[in-house]
mmCIF file of C-alpha atoms in Angstrom:
data_model
loop_
_atom_site.group_PDB
_atom_site.id
_atom_site.type_symbol
_atom_site.label_atom_id
_atom_site.label_comp_id
_atom_site.label_asym_id
_atom_site.label_seq_id
_atom_site.Cartn_x
_atom_site.Cartn_y
_atom_site.Cartn_z
ATOM 1 C CA MET A 20 15.267 -33.680 -19.575
ATOM 2 C CA LYS A 21 14.813 -30.121 -18.356
ATOM 3 C CA SER A 22 11.625 -29.254 -16.548
ATOM 4 C CA LEU A 23 9.750 -26.195 -17.614
ATOM 5 C CA ILE A 24 8.998 -23.576 -15.020
ATOM 6 C CA TYR A 25 6.031 -21.431 -15.845
ATOM 7 C CA PHE A 26 6.357 -17.892 -14.641
ATOM 8 C CA ILE A 27 3.247 -15.884 -13.927
ATOM 9 C CA PRO A 28 4.210 -12.240 -14.332
ATOM 10 C CA MET A 29 3.531 -9.849 -11.475
ATOM 11 C CA ARG A 30 1.279 -6.949 -12.145
ATOM 12 C CA GLN A 31 3.501 -3.977 -12.713
ATOM 13 C CA ILE A 32 3.413 -1.145 -10.203
ATOM 14 C CA GLU A 33 2.808 1.357 -13.006
ATOM 15 C CA ASP A 34 -0.236 -0.572 -14.283
ATOM 16 C CA ILE A 35 -1.763 -0.693 -10.810
ATOM 17 C CA GLN A 36 -1.183 3.044 -10.335
ATOM 18 C CA GLN A 37 -2.948 3.741 -13.642
ATOM 19 C CA GLU A 38 -5.966 1.692 -12.504
ATOM 20 C CA ILE A 39 -6.181 3.723 -9.297
ATOM 21 C CA ILE A 40 -5.889 7.021 -11.176
ATOM 22 C CA GLU A 41 -8.716 5.957 -13.498
ATOM 23 C CA GLU A 42 -10.913 4.894 -10.576
ATOM 24 C CA PHE A 43 -10.465 8.249 -8.862
ATOM 25 C CA GLN A 44 -11.121 10.154 -12.107
ATOM 26 C CA ASP A 45 -14.652 8.743 -12.033
ATOM 27 C CA TYR A 46 -15.339 11.070 -9.076
ATOM 28 C CA ASP A 47 -15.190 14.845 -9.373
ATOM 29 C CA ASP A 48 -16.160 15.645 -5.793
ATOM 30 C CA TRP A 49 -13.660 14.988 -3.016
ATOM 31 C CA MET A 50 -16.413 13.860 -0.670
ATOM 32 C CA ASP A 51 -17.050 11.013 -3.138
ATOM 33 C CA ARG A 52 -13.312 10.290 -3.290
ATOM 34 C CA TYR A 53 -13.164 10.145 0.517
ATOM 35 C CA GLN A 54 -16.052 7.685 0.417
ATOM 36 C CA LEU A 55 -14.111 5.603 -2.117
ATOM 37 C CA LEU A 56 -11.153 5.561 0.289
ATOM 38 C CA ILE A 57 -13.428 4.478 3.142
ATOM 39 C CA ASP A 58 -14.927 1.734 0.961
ATOM 40 C CA LEU A 59 -11.456 0.494 -0.013
ATOM 41 C CA GLY A 60 -10.466 0.347 3.635
ATOM 42 C CA GLN A 61 -13.606 -1.572 4.565
ATOM 43 C CA GLU A 62 -12.970 -4.092 1.769
ATOM 44 C CA GLN A 63 -9.495 -4.843 3.089
ATOM 45 C CA ALA A 64 -9.150 -8.037 5.110
ATOM 46 C CA PRO A 65 -8.706 -7.347 8.821
ATOM 47 C CA LEU A 66 -5.204 -7.739 10.194
ATOM 48 C CA ASP A 67 -4.681 -10.817 12.331
ATOM 49 C CA GLU A 68 -4.583 -9.808 16.003
ATOM 50 C CA ARG A 69 -1.120 -11.372 16.422
ATOM 51 C CA TYR A 70 0.286 -8.637 14.155
ATOM 52 C CA LYS A 71 -1.220 -5.768 16.143
ATOM 53 C CA THR A 72 1.938 -5.302 18.152
ATOM 54 C CA GLU A 73 3.879 -2.263 19.254
ATOM 55 C CA SER A 74 6.687 -3.163 16.822
ATOM 56 C CA ASN A 75 4.230 -3.082 13.889
ATOM 57 C CA LEU A 76 2.809 0.336 14.789
ATOM 58 C CA ILE A 77 3.948 3.043 12.385
ATOM 59 C CA ASP A 78 5.567 6.054 14.001
ATOM 60 C CA GLY A 79 4.403 9.388 12.663
ATOM 61 C CA CYS A 80 0.742 8.529 12.210
ATOM 62 C CA GLN A 81 -1.866 10.298 14.285
ATOM 63 C CA SER A 82 -4.086 7.228 13.940
ATOM 64 C CA ARG A 83 -2.963 3.797 14.956
ATOM 65 C CA VAL A 84 -1.636 1.947 11.901
ATOM 66 C CA TRP A 85 -0.154 -1.524 12.055
ATOM 67 C CA LEU A 86 1.909 -2.792 9.122
ATOM 68 C CA GLN A 87 3.106 -6.372 8.719
ATOM 69 C CA ALA A 88 5.485 -7.382 5.918
ATOM 70 C CA ASP A 89 6.651 -10.861 4.992
ATOM 71 C CA LEU A 90 9.012 -12.009 2.261
ATOM 72 C CA THR A 91 7.379 -14.715 0.150
ATOM 73 C CA PRO A 92 9.231 -17.745 -1.243
ATOM 74 C CA GLU A 93 8.949 -16.045 -4.651
ATOM 75 C CA GLY A 94 11.006 -13.117 -3.388
ATOM 76 C CA THR A 95 8.160 -10.617 -3.203
ATOM 77 C CA ILE A 96 6.889 -8.757 -0.160
ATOM 78 C CA HIS A 97 3.417 -9.434 1.166
ATOM 79 C CA PHE A 98 2.020 -6.477 3.097
ATOM 80 C CA GLN A 99 -0.901 -6.497 5.507
ATOM 81 C CA ALA A 100 -2.138 -3.536 7.498
ATOM 82 C CA GLU A 101 -4.934 -2.063 9.492
ATOM 83 C CA SER A 102 -5.837 1.263 11.011
ATOM 84 C CA ASP A 103 -8.353 2.440 13.551
ATOM 85 C CA ALA A 104 -9.314 5.379 11.276
ATOM 86 C CA LEU A 105 -11.499 4.738 8.222
ATOM 87 C CA ILE A 106 -9.814 7.104 5.759
ATOM 88 C CA VAL A 107 -6.335 6.034 6.883
ATOM 89 C CA LYS A 108 -7.348 2.405 6.432
ATOM 90 C CA GLY A 109 -8.316 3.311 2.859
ATOM 91 C CA ILE A 110 -5.010 5.056 2.264
ATOM 92 C CA VAL A 111 -3.022 2.073 3.495
ATOM 93 C CA ALA A 112 -5.249 -0.196 1.363
ATOM 94 C CA LEU A 113 -4.209 1.843 -1.701
ATOM 95 C CA LEU A 114 -0.523 1.574 -0.794
ATOM 96 C CA ILE A 115 -0.843 -2.170 -0.297
ATOM 97 C CA ARG A 116 -2.679 -2.524 -3.592
ATOM 98 C CA VAL A 117 0.270 -0.916 -5.378
ATOM 99 C CA LEU A 118 3.187 -2.460 -3.449
ATOM 100 C CA ASP A 119 1.910 -5.867 -2.320
ATOM 101 C CA ASN A 120 3.581 -8.860 -3.950
ATOM 102 C CA GLN A 121 6.291 -6.764 -5.586
ATOM 103 C CA THR A 122 10.011 -7.420 -5.264
ATOM 104 C CA PRO A 123 12.045 -5.278 -2.892
ATOM 105 C CA ALA A 124 13.976 -3.847 -5.856
ATOM 106 C CA ASP A 125 10.763 -2.875 -7.677
ATOM 107 C CA ILE A 126 9.369 -1.224 -4.545
ATOM 108 C CA LEU A 127 12.542 0.781 -4.048
ATOM 109 C CA ALA A 128 12.652 1.850 -7.704
ATOM 110 C CA ALA A 129 8.953 2.758 -7.895
ATOM 111 C CA ASP A 130 7.858 6.309 -8.606
ATOM 112 C CA LEU A 131 4.602 6.402 -6.679
ATOM 113 C CA HIS A 132 3.093 9.284 -8.614
ATOM 114 C CA PHE A 133 -0.529 8.141 -8.173
ATOM 115 C CA ILE A 134 -0.639 9.930 -4.807
ATOM 116 C CA GLU A 135 -0.102 13.278 -6.525
ATOM 117 C CA ASP A 136 -2.035 12.369 -9.668
ATOM 118 C CA ILE A 137 -5.269 11.694 -7.774
ATOM 119 C CA GLY A 138 -4.746 14.780 -5.608
ATOM 120 C CA LEU A 139 -4.616 12.760 -2.419
ATOM 121 C CA ARG A 140 -1.788 14.570 -0.674
ATOM 122 C CA GLU A 141 -3.290 18.022 -1.222
ATOM 123 C CA HIS A 142 -6.643 16.870 0.195
ATOM 124 C CA LEU A 143 -5.257 15.398 3.396
ATOM 125 C CA SER A 144 -4.771 17.244 6.632
ATOM 126 C CA PRO A 145 -1.107 17.860 7.526
ATOM 127 C CA THR A 146 -1.204 15.073 10.125
ATOM 128 C CA ARG A 147 -2.712 12.567 7.657
ATOM 129 C CA SER A 148 -0.205 13.638 5.010
ATOM 130 C CA ASN A 149 2.609 12.985 7.505
ATOM 131 C CA GLY A 150 1.030 9.612 8.244
ATOM 132 C CA LEU A 151 0.951 8.766 4.531
ATOM 133 C CA LEU A 152 4.657 9.588 4.271
ATOM 134 C CA ALA A 153 5.365 7.485 7.381
ATOM 135 C CA MET A 154 3.515 4.493 5.894
ATOM 136 C CA LEU A 155 5.427 4.799 2.618
ATOM 137 C CA LYS A 156 8.714 5.158 4.475
ATOM 138 C CA GLN A 157 8.042 2.024 6.524
ATOM 139 C CA MET A 158 7.107 0.008 3.425
ATOM 140 C CA LYS A 159 10.324 1.098 1.726
ATOM 141 C CA LEU A 160 12.323 0.281 4.872
ATOM 142 C CA TYR A 161 10.934 -3.255 4.750
ATOM 143 C CA ALA A 162 12.003 -3.429 1.085
ATOM 144 C CA VAL A 163 15.524 -2.258 1.996
ATOM 145 C CA ALA A 164 15.761 -4.833 4.784
ATOM 146 C CA PHE A 165 14.476 -7.719 2.668
ATOM 147 C CA LYS A 166 16.705 -6.745 -0.249
ATOM 148 C CA ALA A 167 19.762 -6.644 2.031
ATOM 149 C CA LYS A 168 18.814 -9.982 3.582
ATOM 150 C CA GLY A 169 18.419 -11.541 0.127
ATOM 151 C CA ASN A 170 21.835 -10.311 -1.012
ATOM 152 C CA ALA A 171 23.635 -11.350 2.167
#
């Protein structure tokens, strides 16, 4: 007799982006949106000290940002991160919210339009904008590495 395997579907990246866009639309003023980012960062679980290593520091960020990625037995990537800057911690919390527990293929195929749709990039300083791009790049590099490892 065959056993049944019940599959719990992952939340789609697009659905999560839409939630974020709707949350940010509740605030007209960018000072309120910055506060939302700070709140999101403060709600994020702190990164275990063992992951705050030089190899987990993201190059290209003015602030210190550590990013840890692990491939789960289900074939998804679990991201954890922390920053020493409140707004940056909120930004990385948003990225994790969208990309955490997604497959490497889905991460690589994702069009992360929420960043533009909420106006985040245009309201960041050039150094923070570069840091955002560096965080995204590192998350996608993890996806490339895990995808290659899975296909090897």
